Amino acid sequence: MSKRPDSTAKSKHNRRSLAQVRQDNSEHILRVAERLFSERGYSGTTIMAIAEEACLPKANILYYFHTKEALYQGVLSNILKIWMLSMNDMTPEQHPRDALRDYIVKKIRQSKEYPHASRIFAAEVLHGAPFLRKQLETDLKEQFDKTCDVFRQWIAKKWMDPVHPEHLMFMLWSSTQAYADVQVQSCILLSKSELDDQDFNDGADFLVRMVLKGCGINPV
Amino acid sequence: MSKRPDSTAKSKHNRRSLAQVRQDNSEHILRVAERLFSERGYSGTTIMAIAEEACLPKANILYYFHTKEALYQGVLSNILKIWMLSMNDMTPEQHPRDALRDYIVKKIRQSKEYPHASRIFAAEVLHGAPFLRKQLETDLKEQFDKTCDVFRQWIAKKWMDPVHPEHLMFMLWSSTQAYADVQVQSCILLSKSELDDQDFNDGADFLVRMVLKGCGINPV
DNA sequence: CTATCTTCTGACCAAATGGTCAGAAGTTGG
DNA sequence: CCAACTTCTGACCATTTGGTCAGAAGATAG
């Protein structure tokens, strides 16, 4: 049960403004909801469970987010913000050696820092993106196409082997994503209670090396 | 609504034995349930929905599978059967060039042929494997450790670069799995209604090439 | 201090859900 | 043909779930 920011300090002094209260509570609820949605999925998460974890009465959750779906949308829009933000553009001028390395490292770091977000996103896609379809079809597709184009230009410049750009993108996405999604499984398989920093670094090193070599790029 | 095997042929003749009826119906229900669970997740799938899709009254579903969880377990055990079956052992004697190629091709074919199973499995793992934990900790981990060991032997024989075996396994698993999981997303990104055989072949070729080169294996 | 606005909450509700059960309908073996 | 057994199903039930609402409690502005 993650405590909300205030809780004890309800005495007359140390008062927060209404605006402040609203923001604090909204964010607190969103944080709790994100965790639960990522652990149990949309249907598996009840408003009551969120309320208990957030130490707030159920009706209060619904005061801030009028429906369960609205709450979920709130979580999703937070996630997409992170996503788009970190999805740095690779440029045709950059050498793929650097651009791909940066991309992989960034993505894996993201999987480490925002595992809930990563997993919600993955679950969303897995079930046909019922809530994200629109956004994926516009924003993400644009990004995807642009990046594939960069790959093609690198290939034209003979900076890398003529690999299938689309499949390279799939491979980059899935294998970096895996470090968040399969954390549970990883723990089972590696017999660790959690992936540590070293594991993430090893993963990044491994992937960078594999991708660069696999694309015929001299890592220098 | 996928029709059940019998349906019309209820007239006196052309009768099926009770044993036959039982098997037919069980399998029919499992098939329908598998599809729905993969599309909507465990909590998102109601018995009523399964009943409607299977063209059977709800009570009949519960006659064959006493609880929702039992039905889900039935689906899962089907899935694990497929999984373990196709998880061919790579052996230290095989050259990684052939073994890895076979593995990737097989896995991707599996993603194509059993997309529902693949997705249920992925969702299960994503949510901490609430129903599969035991099996993963025993069967899958054994397989995992054994395969990592094979990689180590290949490395000792200088048949491939000294890559991190565990991370290679992750990468193989996630990037092949992706061809089932992300089918939706793939369709969005590639603007196709479905991945066709060519796409799966391209994916396999790409991955084989990438992995072999990435591991410093001469593809011959 | 007071009138007004926002925040908060217990009590309540209709619908959906997993599950039960008695008994009808069909099958089987003798 | 009959007794025993399996399959099937409509009606029913308790619980859970998302959501409403009236009014209490607290904050704010004049």
Short mmCIF file of C-alpha atoms (C1' of nucleotides) in Angstrom, two decimals:
data_model
loop_
_atom_site.label_atom_id
_atom_site.label_comp_id
_atom_site.label_asym_id
_atom_site.label_seq_id
_atom_site.Cartn_x
_atom_site.Cartn_y
_atom_site.Cartn_z
CA MET A 1 0.00 0.00 0.00
CA SER A 2 1.81 3.07 -1.18
CA LYS A 3 0.94 5.95 1.05
CA ARG A 4 -0.35 9.14 -0.38
CA PRO A 5 1.80 12.27 0.04
CA ASP A 6 -0.19 13.84 2.85
CA SER A 7 -2.17 11.40 4.99
CA THR A 8 -1.04 12.40 8.50
CA ALA A 9 -0.58 16.14 8.12
CA LYS A 10 -4.24 16.88 8.18
CA SER A 11 -4.01 19.21 11.15
CA LYS A 12 -4.92 22.81 10.71
CA HIS A 13 -1.44 23.97 9.76
CA ASN A 14 0.75 22.73 6.94
CA ARG A 15 -2.23 23.07 4.63
CA ARG A 16 -1.94 22.50 0.95
CA SER A 17 -3.84 24.59 -1.51
CA LEU A 18 -6.72 22.98 -3.31
CA ALA A 19 -4.81 23.02 -6.57
CA GLN A 20 -1.91 21.31 -4.89
CA VAL A 21 -4.14 18.68 -3.34
CA ARG A 22 -5.69 17.96 -6.69
CA GLN A 23 -2.38 17.51 -8.42
CA ASP A 24 -0.86 15.42 -5.65
CA ASN A 25 -3.79 13.07 -5.48
CA SER A 26 -4.13 12.71 -9.23
CA GLU A 27 -0.50 11.81 -9.56
CA HIS A 28 -0.62 9.47 -6.63
CA ILE A 29 -3.59 7.64 -8.08
CA LEU A 30 -1.97 7.45 -11.50
CA ARG A 31 1.18 5.97 -10.02
CA VAL A 32 -0.69 3.29 -8.10
CA ALA A 33 -2.96 2.54 -11.04
CA GLU A 34 -0.01 2.19 -13.39
CA ARG A 35 1.57 -0.41 -11.17
CA LEU A 36 -1.60 -2.44 -10.77
CA PHE A 37 -2.56 -2.27 -14.45
CA SER A 38 0.91 -3.50 -15.36
CA GLU A 39 0.69 -6.39 -12.92
CA ARG A 40 -2.88 -7.49 -13.56
CA GLY A 41 -3.95 -6.01 -16.86
CA TYR A 42 -6.90 -3.75 -17.50
CA SER A 43 -9.73 -6.16 -16.71
CA GLY A 44 -7.84 -7.79 -13.89
CA THR A 45 -7.50 -4.52 -12.03
CA THR A 46 -10.49 -3.33 -10.00
CA ILE A 47 -11.07 0.22 -8.88
CA MET A 48 -11.41 -1.14 -5.37
CA ALA A 49 -7.92 -2.64 -5.53
CA ILE A 50 -6.49 0.66 -6.72
CA ALA A 51 -8.31 2.43 -3.91
CA GLU A 52 -6.92 0.11 -1.28
CA GLU A 53 -3.38 0.36 -2.60
CA ALA A 54 -3.69 4.12 -2.72
CA CYS A 55 -5.20 4.27 0.77
CA LEU A 56 -8.16 6.23 -0.52
CA PRO A 57 -11.87 5.42 -0.57
CA LYS A 58 -13.11 4.09 -3.86
CA ALA A 59 -15.43 7.03 -4.38
CA ASN A 60 -12.47 9.35 -4.20
CA ILE A 61 -10.74 7.59 -7.05
CA LEU A 62 -13.89 8.07 -9.08
CA TYR A 63 -14.03 11.69 -8.06
CA TYR A 64 -10.74 12.32 -9.84
CA PHE A 65 -11.23 9.92 -12.74
CA HIS A 66 -14.87 9.56 -13.59
CA THR A 67 -14.58 6.10 -15.08
CA LYS A 68 -12.15 3.22 -14.98
CA GLU A 69 -11.44 3.71 -18.65
CA ALA A 70 -10.60 7.36 -18.10
CA LEU A 71 -8.12 6.35 -15.43
CA TYR A 72 -6.55 3.82 -17.76
CA GLN A 73 -6.36 6.42 -20.50
CA GLY A 74 -4.66 8.72 -18.04
CA VAL A 75 -2.06 6.08 -17.35
CA LEU A 76 -1.60 5.40 -21.05
CA SER A 77 -1.09 9.03 -21.96
CA ASN A 78 1.59 9.27 -19.29
CA ILE A 79 3.25 6.25 -20.85
CA LEU A 80 3.10 7.53 -24.39
CA LYS A 81 4.70 10.75 -23.24
CA ILE A 82 7.69 8.85 -21.90
CA TRP A 83 7.77 6.70 -24.97
CA MET A 84 7.84 9.41 -27.56
CA LEU A 85 10.22 11.48 -25.51
CA SER A 86 12.88 8.81 -25.36
CA MET A 87 12.42 7.65 -28.90
CA ASN A 88 15.29 9.65 -30.17
CA ASP A 89 15.54 10.20 -33.84
CA MET A 90 18.33 8.48 -35.59
CA THR A 91 19.59 10.67 -38.42
CA PRO A 92 21.06 9.72 -41.77
CA GLU A 93 24.14 11.79 -41.01
CA GLN A 94 25.01 9.89 -37.85
CA HIS A 95 27.08 6.78 -38.32
CA PRO A 96 24.97 3.71 -37.50
CA ARG A 97 27.68 2.57 -35.14
CA ASP A 98 26.85 5.43 -32.80
CA ALA A 99 23.17 5.82 -33.56
CA LEU A 100 22.31 2.16 -33.02
CA ARG A 101 24.38 1.97 -29.88
CA ASP A 102 22.65 5.01 -28.42
CA TYR A 103 19.26 3.68 -29.36
CA ILE A 104 19.78 0.29 -27.76
CA VAL A 105 21.30 1.70 -24.60
CA LYS A 106 18.48 4.21 -24.26
CA LYS A 107 15.78 1.64 -24.83
CA ILE A 108 17.18 -0.79 -22.33
CA ARG A 109 17.61 1.93 -19.77
CA GLN A 110 13.99 2.82 -20.32
CA SER A 111 12.96 -0.77 -19.76
CA LYS A 112 14.83 -0.63 -16.50
CA GLU A 113 13.51 2.71 -15.31
CA TYR A 114 9.90 2.36 -16.38
CA PRO A 115 9.13 -1.34 -16.21
CA HIS A 116 5.42 -0.80 -15.48
CA ALA A 117 5.00 1.51 -18.41
CA SER A 118 6.86 -0.86 -20.68
CA ARG A 119 4.71 -3.78 -19.65
CA ILE A 120 1.42 -1.96 -20.01
CA PHE A 121 2.47 -0.91 -23.47
CA ALA A 122 3.41 -4.47 -24.35
CA ALA A 123 0.15 -5.87 -23.01
CA GLU A 124 -1.77 -3.24 -24.92
CA VAL A 125 -0.11 -4.24 -28.18
CA LEU A 126 -0.47 -7.92 -27.38
CA HIS A 127 -4.24 -7.56 -27.17
CA GLY A 128 -4.58 -5.61 -30.35
CA ALA A 129 -4.04 -2.13 -28.94
CA PRO A 130 -7.72 -1.54 -28.15
CA PHE A 131 -6.99 1.82 -26.55
CA LEU A 132 -3.90 2.89 -28.49
CA ARG A 133 -4.76 1.97 -32.03
CA LYS A 134 -5.14 5.54 -33.25
CA GLN A 135 -1.92 6.77 -31.71
CA LEU A 136 0.05 3.82 -33.00
CA GLU A 137 -1.30 4.27 -36.48
CA THR A 138 -0.20 7.87 -36.58
CA ASP A 139 2.66 8.73 -34.24
CA LEU A 140 4.37 5.39 -33.98
CA LYS A 141 4.03 4.50 -37.63
CA GLU A 142 5.51 7.82 -38.64
CA GLN A 143 8.48 7.22 -36.38
CA PHE A 144 8.82 3.70 -37.69
CA ASP A 145 8.79 4.70 -41.34
CA LYS A 146 11.22 7.51 -40.74
CA THR A 147 13.66 5.24 -38.99
CA CYS A 148 13.42 2.59 -41.69
CA ASP A 149 14.27 5.30 -44.14
CA VAL A 150 17.35 6.24 -42.20
CA PHE A 151 18.42 2.60 -42.34
CA ARG A 152 18.00 2.63 -46.11
CA GLN A 153 20.17 5.68 -46.43
CA TRP A 154 22.88 4.10 -44.31
CA ILE A 155 22.71 1.06 -46.54
CA ALA A 156 22.96 3.23 -49.65
CA LYS A 157 26.07 4.81 -48.18
CA LYS A 158 27.51 1.35 -47.62
CA TRP A 159 27.71 2.07 -43.91
CA MET A 160 25.95 -1.18 -43.18
CA ASP A 161 24.88 -4.39 -44.90
CA PRO A 162 21.68 -4.36 -46.95
CA VAL A 163 19.44 -5.81 -44.26
CA HIS A 164 15.67 -5.63 -44.21
CA PRO A 165 14.98 -2.32 -42.40
CA GLU A 166 11.55 -3.36 -41.11
CA HIS A 167 12.79 -6.57 -39.61
CA LEU A 168 15.73 -4.81 -38.04
CA MET A 169 13.29 -2.46 -36.36
CA PHE A 170 11.19 -5.36 -35.08
CA MET A 171 14.27 -7.02 -33.74
CA LEU A 172 15.49 -3.89 -32.00
CA TRP A 173 12.10 -3.23 -30.50
CA SER A 174 11.41 -6.72 -29.25
CA SER A 175 14.83 -7.53 -27.90
CA THR A 176 15.14 -4.30 -25.95
CA GLN A 177 11.56 -4.43 -24.79
CA ALA A 178 12.24 -7.90 -23.47
CA TYR A 179 14.31 -6.52 -20.64
CA ALA A 180 11.17 -5.08 -19.12
CA ASP A 181 8.55 -7.56 -20.23
CA VAL A 182 10.30 -10.71 -19.38
CA GLN A 183 11.78 -9.47 -16.18
CA VAL A 184 9.75 -12.03 -14.32
CA GLN A 185 10.83 -14.78 -16.60
CA SER A 186 14.40 -13.60 -16.57
CA CYS A 187 14.34 -13.83 -12.81
CA ILE A 188 13.04 -17.33 -12.96
CA LEU A 189 15.59 -18.38 -15.52
CA LEU A 190 18.54 -16.64 -13.94
CA SER A 191 17.41 -17.48 -10.41
CA LYS A 192 17.67 -13.91 -9.30
CA SER A 193 15.08 -11.95 -7.47
CA GLU A 194 15.68 -9.01 -9.76
CA LEU A 195 17.76 -8.01 -12.72
CA ASP A 196 20.58 -5.80 -11.45
CA ASP A 197 22.41 -2.99 -13.16
CA GLN A 198 25.11 -5.36 -14.31
CA ASP A 199 22.53 -7.49 -16.10
CA PHE A 200 21.12 -4.48 -17.91
CA ASN A 201 24.61 -3.37 -18.89
CA ASP A 202 25.51 -6.84 -20.09
CA GLY A 203 22.29 -6.94 -22.06
CA ALA A 204 23.01 -3.62 -23.69
CA ASP A 205 26.60 -4.57 -24.50
CA PHE A 206 25.52 -7.87 -25.91
CA LEU A 207 22.81 -6.38 -28.10
CA VAL A 208 24.98 -3.54 -29.37
CA ARG A 209 27.70 -5.96 -30.32
CA MET A 210 25.29 -8.42 -31.89
CA VAL A 211 23.45 -5.81 -33.92
CA LEU A 212 26.55 -4.00 -35.14
CA LYS A 213 28.27 -7.19 -36.14
CA GLY A 214 25.06 -8.58 -37.55
CA CYS A 215 24.65 -5.54 -39.75
CA GLY A 216 28.27 -5.65 -40.85
CA ILE A 217 29.19 -2.45 -39.08
CA ASN A 218 32.74 -2.12 -37.85
CA PRO A 219 32.41 -1.28 -34.14
CA VAL A 220 35.85 0.42 -34.08
CA MET B 1 -18.91 -17.80 -33.84
CA SER B 2 -17.06 -21.00 -34.61
CA LYS B 3 -19.54 -23.80 -34.99
CA ARG B 4 -19.16 -26.95 -33.04
CA PRO B 5 -18.48 -30.18 -34.99
CA ASP B 6 -21.99 -31.59 -34.75
CA SER B 7 -24.72 -29.00 -34.47
CA THR B 8 -27.07 -30.08 -37.27
CA ALA B 9 -26.59 -33.86 -37.28
CA LYS B 10 -28.73 -34.40 -34.25
CA SER B 11 -31.15 -36.73 -35.97
CA LYS B 12 -31.38 -40.33 -34.90
CA HIS B 13 -28.76 -41.61 -37.31
CA ASN B 14 -25.17 -40.52 -37.68
CA ARG B 15 -24.84 -40.72 -33.91
CA ARG B 16 -21.58 -40.20 -32.15
CA SER B 17 -20.66 -42.23 -29.13
CA LEU B 18 -20.67 -40.49 -25.79
CA ALA B 19 -16.90 -40.70 -25.63
CA GLN B 20 -16.67 -39.07 -29.03
CA VAL B 21 -19.06 -36.32 -28.06
CA ARG B 22 -17.09 -35.61 -24.94
CA GLN B 23 -13.82 -35.35 -26.80
CA ASP B 24 -15.25 -33.27 -29.63
CA ASN B 25 -16.89 -30.80 -27.31
CA SER B 26 -13.91 -30.51 -24.99
CA GLU B 27 -11.62 -29.77 -27.90
CA HIS B 28 -14.07 -27.36 -29.45
CA ILE B 29 -14.39 -25.43 -26.20
CA LEU B 30 -10.62 -25.38 -25.71
CA ARG B 31 -10.10 -24.01 -29.19
CA VAL B 32 -12.61 -21.23 -28.73
CA ALA B 33 -11.34 -20.43 -25.23
CA GLU B 34 -7.77 -20.27 -26.45
CA ARG B 35 -8.68 -17.70 -29.04
CA LEU B 36 -10.64 -15.53 -26.64
CA PHE B 37 -8.08 -15.73 -23.85
CA SER B 38 -5.39 -14.67 -26.30
CA GLU B 39 -7.42 -11.72 -27.49
CA ARG B 40 -8.77 -10.48 -24.17
CA GLY B 41 -6.62 -11.99 -21.45
CA TYR B 42 -7.80 -14.14 -18.57
CA SER B 43 -9.87 -11.59 -16.68
CA GLY B 44 -11.16 -9.98 -19.85
CA THR B 45 -12.69 -13.22 -21.05
CA THR B 46 -16.05 -14.23 -19.62
CA ILE B 47 -17.49 -17.71 -19.64
CA MET B 48 -20.54 -16.27 -21.29
CA ALA B 49 -18.45 -14.95 -24.16
CA ILE B 50 -16.83 -18.32 -24.65
CA ALA B 51 -20.24 -19.95 -24.60
CA GLU B 52 -21.59 -17.63 -27.25
CA GLU B 53 -18.59 -18.06 -29.51
CA ALA B 54 -18.80 -21.81 -29.09
CA CYS B 55 -22.56 -21.85 -29.72
CA LEU B 56 -23.14 -23.69 -26.48
CA PRO B 57 -25.09 -22.73 -23.37
CA LYS B 58 -22.94 -21.40 -20.57
CA ALA B 59 -23.87 -24.25 -18.27
CA ASN B 60 -22.50 -26.70 -20.80
CA ILE B 61 -19.10 -25.06 -20.74
CA LEU B 62 -19.13 -25.45 -16.98
CA TYR B 63 -20.19 -29.04 -17.34
CA TYR B 64 -16.94 -29.82 -19.13
CA PHE B 65 -14.69 -27.48 -17.19
CA HIS B 66 -15.92 -26.99 -13.67
CA THR B 67 -14.39 -23.57 -13.20
CA LYS B 68 -13.05 -20.79 -15.36
CA GLU B 69 -9.61 -21.40 -13.95
CA ALA B 70 -9.78 -25.09 -14.86
CA LEU B 71 -10.62 -24.13 -18.42
CA TYR B 72 -7.71 -21.72 -18.55
CA GLN B 73 -5.42 -24.38 -17.15
CA GLY B 74 -6.65 -26.70 -19.86
CA VAL B 75 -5.72 -24.16 -22.49
CA LEU B 76 -2.34 -23.60 -20.89
CA SER B 77 -1.47 -27.26 -20.72
CA ASN B 78 -2.25 -27.55 -24.42
CA ILE B 79 0.07 -24.66 -25.03
CA LEU B 80 2.92 -26.02 -22.97
CA LYS B 81 2.65 -29.28 -24.84
CA ILE B 82 3.22 -27.49 -28.14
CA TRP B 83 5.95 -25.43 -26.61
CA MET B 84 8.04 -28.18 -25.19
CA LEU B 85 7.51 -30.31 -28.25
CA SER B 86 8.94 -27.78 -30.63
CA MET B 87 11.70 -26.68 -28.34
CA ASN B 88 14.20 -28.87 -30.01
CA ASP B 89 17.40 -29.54 -28.22
CA MET B 90 20.43 -27.99 -29.68
CA THR B 91 23.38 -30.32 -29.15
CA PRO B 92 27.05 -29.52 -28.59
CA GLU B 93 27.96 -31.71 -31.56
CA GLN B 94 25.85 -29.76 -34.04
CA HIS B 95 27.50 -26.79 -35.62
CA PRO B 96 25.82 -23.60 -34.35
CA ARG B 97 25.35 -22.52 -37.94
CA ASP B 98 22.80 -25.29 -38.44
CA ALA B 99 21.44 -25.51 -34.92
CA LEU B 100 20.70 -21.81 -34.59
CA ARG B 101 19.19 -21.63 -38.05
CA ASP B 102 16.89 -24.55 -37.30
CA TYR B 103 15.92 -23.08 -33.97
CA ILE B 104 15.01 -19.68 -35.36
CA VAL B 105 13.11 -21.08 -38.31
CA LYS B 106 11.19 -23.45 -36.07
CA LYS B 107 10.33 -20.76 -33.56
CA ILE B 108 9.09 -18.34 -36.15
CA ARG B 109 7.05 -21.02 -37.83
CA GLN B 110 5.53 -21.74 -34.47
CA SER B 111 4.65 -18.08 -33.98
CA LYS B 112 2.91 -18.21 -37.31
CA GLU B 113 1.04 -21.47 -36.76
CA TYR B 114 0.04 -20.96 -33.16
CA PRO B 115 -0.35 -17.23 -32.68
CA HIS B 116 -2.98 -17.59 -29.96
CA ALA B 117 -0.84 -19.95 -27.94
CA SER B 118 2.18 -17.72 -28.35
CA ARG B 119 0.28 -14.68 -27.19
CA ILE B 120 -1.27 -16.35 -24.18
CA PHE B 121 2.15 -17.52 -23.16
CA ALA B 122 3.58 -14.04 -23.56
CA ALA B 123 0.76 -12.46 -21.56
CA GLU B 124 1.19 -15.04 -18.86
CA VAL B 125 4.87 -14.21 -18.53
CA LEU B 126 4.17 -10.51 -18.74
CA HIS B 127 1.95 -10.70 -15.69
CA GLY B 128 4.35 -12.70 -13.61
CA ALA B 129 3.28 -16.15 -14.76
CA PRO B 130 0.62 -16.56 -12.07
CA PHE B 131 -0.48 -19.92 -13.46
CA LEU B 132 2.76 -21.17 -14.98
CA ARG B 133 5.33 -20.30 -12.36
CA LYS B 134 5.97 -23.87 -11.28
CA GLN B 135 6.38 -25.20 -14.78
CA LEU B 136 8.64 -22.39 -15.84
CA GLU B 137 10.82 -22.85 -12.80
CA THR B 138 11.31 -26.51 -13.57
CA ASP B 139 10.87 -27.45 -17.22
CA LEU B 140 11.72 -24.18 -18.89
CA LYS B 141 14.65 -23.36 -16.66
CA GLU B 142 16.13 -26.80 -17.27
CA GLN B 143 15.84 -26.27 -21.00
CA PHE B 144 17.31 -22.81 -20.67
CA ASP B 145 20.31 -23.91 -18.65
CA LYS B 146 20.98 -26.82 -20.95
CA THR B 147 20.92 -24.63 -24.02
CA CYS B 148 23.20 -22.05 -22.42
CA ASP B 149 25.59 -24.86 -21.71
CA VAL B 150 25.56 -25.89 -25.34
CA PHE B 151 26.43 -22.31 -26.28
CA ARG B 152 29.36 -22.42 -23.88
CA GLN B 153 30.67 -25.58 -25.45
CA TRP B 154 30.42 -24.07 -28.92
CA ILE B 155 32.35 -21.10 -27.64
CA ALA B 156 35.00 -23.36 -26.11
CA LYS B 157 35.37 -25.06 -29.48
CA LYS B 158 35.82 -21.63 -31.10
CA TRP B 159 32.78 -22.27 -33.26
CA MET B 160 31.38 -18.92 -32.26
CA ASP B 161 32.39 -15.71 -30.51
CA PRO B 162 32.40 -15.63 -26.71
CA VAL B 163 29.00 -14.02 -26.32
CA HIS B 164 26.92 -13.99 -23.17
CA PRO B 165 24.87 -17.20 -23.49
CA GLU B 166 21.99 -15.99 -21.32
CA HIS B 167 21.55 -12.80 -23.26
CA LEU B 168 21.73 -14.65 -26.54
CA MET B 169 18.87 -16.84 -25.31
CA PHE B 170 16.82 -13.80 -24.34
CA MET B 171 17.41 -12.26 -27.70
CA LEU B 172 16.48 -15.41 -29.58
CA TRP B 173 13.38 -15.88 -27.51
CA SER B 174 12.10 -12.33 -27.69
CA SER B 175 12.83 -11.63 -31.31
CA THR B 176 11.21 -14.84 -32.56
CA GLN B 177 8.31 -14.50 -30.16
CA ALA B 178 7.74 -11.04 -31.53
CA TYR B 179 6.41 -12.42 -34.78
CA ALA B 180 3.36 -13.70 -32.92
CA ASP B 181 2.98 -11.11 -30.19
CA VAL B 182 3.36 -8.03 -32.21
CA GLN B 183 1.42 -9.24 -35.16
CA VAL B 184 -1.12 -6.53 -34.50
CA GLN B 185 1.51 -3.89 -34.25
CA SER B 186 3.35 -5.25 -37.24
CA CYS B 187 0.20 -4.92 -39.22
CA ILE B 188 -0.23 -1.34 -38.14
CA LEU B 189 3.36 -0.49 -38.93
CA LEU B 190 3.53 -2.33 -42.21
CA SER B 191 -0.02 -1.35 -43.17
CA LYS B 192 -0.96 -4.89 -43.92
CA SER B 193 -4.01 -6.68 -42.66
CA GLU B 194 -1.90 -9.71 -41.87
CA LEU B 195 1.66 -10.88 -42.00
CA ASP B 196 2.00 -13.19 -45.01
CA ASP B 197 4.30 -16.14 -45.54
CA GLN B 198 6.82 -13.93 -47.26
CA ASP B 199 7.06 -11.72 -44.18
CA PHE B 200 7.66 -14.70 -41.94
CA ASN B 201 10.32 -16.02 -44.31
CA ASP B 202 11.97 -12.63 -44.51
CA GLY B 203 11.92 -12.43 -40.74
CA ALA B 204 13.51 -15.83 -40.38
CA ASP B 205 16.18 -15.07 -42.98
CA PHE B 206 16.93 -11.76 -41.39
CA LEU B 207 17.23 -13.17 -37.89
CA VAL B 208 19.35 -16.14 -38.95
CA ARG B 209 21.72 -13.90 -40.79
CA MET B 210 21.86 -11.36 -37.98
CA VAL B 211 22.46 -13.93 -35.27
CA LEU B 212 25.05 -15.93 -37.17
CA LYS B 213 27.01 -12.86 -38.17
CA GLY B 214 26.52 -11.35 -34.75
CA CYS B 215 27.99 -14.43 -33.12
CA GLY B 216 30.86 -14.51 -35.56
CA ILE B 217 29.73 -17.70 -37.22
CA ASN B 218 30.58 -18.18 -40.86
CA PRO B 219 27.23 -18.87 -42.55
CA VAL B 220 28.89 -20.80 -45.44
"C1'" DC C 1 -17.35 35.55 9.51
"C1'" DT C 2 -19.94 34.08 5.75
"C1'" DA C 3 -21.27 32.55 1.30
"C1'" DT C 4 -19.49 29.78 -2.16
"C1'" DC C 5 -16.79 26.48 -4.15
"C1'" DT C 6 -14.03 22.19 -4.08
"C1'" DT C 7 -12.93 17.93 -2.04
"C1'" DC C 8 -14.31 13.85 0.11
"C1'" DT C 9 -17.06 9.68 1.42
"C1'" DG C 10 -20.52 6.17 3.12
"C1'" DA C 11 -24.47 4.24 1.41
"C1'" DC C 12 -26.61 2.64 -2.35
"C1'" DC C 13 -27.67 0.50 -7.08
"C1'" DA C 14 -28.04 -2.08 -11.48
"C1'" DA C 15 -25.57 -5.07 -14.25
"C1'" DA C 16 -22.38 -8.64 -14.94
"C1'" DT C 17 -20.07 -12.65 -13.46
"C1'" DG C 18 -18.70 -17.26 -11.84
"C1'" DG C 19 -20.96 -20.92 -10.29
"C1'" DT C 20 -25.00 -24.37 -8.66
"C1'" DC C 21 -28.72 -27.51 -9.29
"C1'" DA C 22 -32.75 -30.14 -10.34
"C1'" DG C 23 -34.43 -32.34 -13.77
"C1'" DA C 24 -34.98 -33.10 -19.02
"C1'" DA C 25 -32.94 -35.52 -22.94
"C1'" DG C 26 -30.07 -38.73 -24.94
"C1'" DT C 27 -26.88 -43.01 -24.85
"C1'" DT C 28 -25.46 -47.47 -23.46
"C1'" DG C 29 -25.26 -52.23 -21.99
"C1'" DG C 30 -27.82 -56.14 -20.81
"C1'" DC D 1 -37.23 -52.63 -23.78
"C1'" DC D 2 -35.47 -51.11 -19.49
"C1'" DA D 3 -32.42 -49.53 -15.84
"C1'" DA D 4 -28.30 -46.96 -15.24
"C1'" DC D 5 -25.51 -43.56 -16.73
"C1'" DT D 6 -23.88 -39.48 -19.20
"C1'" DT D 7 -24.85 -35.24 -21.38
"C1'" DC D 8 -27.26 -31.06 -21.47
"C1'" DT D 9 -29.72 -26.78 -19.97
"C1'" DG D 10 -32.89 -23.10 -18.05
"C1'" DA D 11 -33.52 -21.03 -13.88
"C1'" DC D 12 -31.47 -19.43 -10.04
"C1'" DC D 13 -28.00 -17.43 -6.64
"C1'" DA D 14 -24.27 -14.86 -4.13
"C1'" DT D 15 -20.70 -11.92 -5.01
"C1'" DT D 16 -18.24 -8.53 -7.39
"C1'" DT D 17 -17.92 -4.56 -10.13
"C1'" DG D 18 -18.26 0.00 -12.11
"C1'" DG D 19 -20.66 3.78 -11.08
"C1'" DT D 20 -24.11 7.37 -8.63
"C1'" DC D 21 -25.49 10.62 -5.20
"C1'" DA D 22 -26.66 13.36 -1.29
"C1'" DG D 23 -24.59 15.52 1.95
"C1'" DA D 24 -20.45 16.18 5.24
"C1'" DA D 25 -16.00 18.45 5.63
"C1'" DG D 26 -12.65 21.53 4.23
"C1'" DA D 27 -10.73 25.58 1.54
"C1'" DT D 28 -11.22 30.19 -0.43
"C1'" DA D 29 -12.53 34.89 -1.52
"C1'" DG D 30 -14.76 39.03 -0.18
#
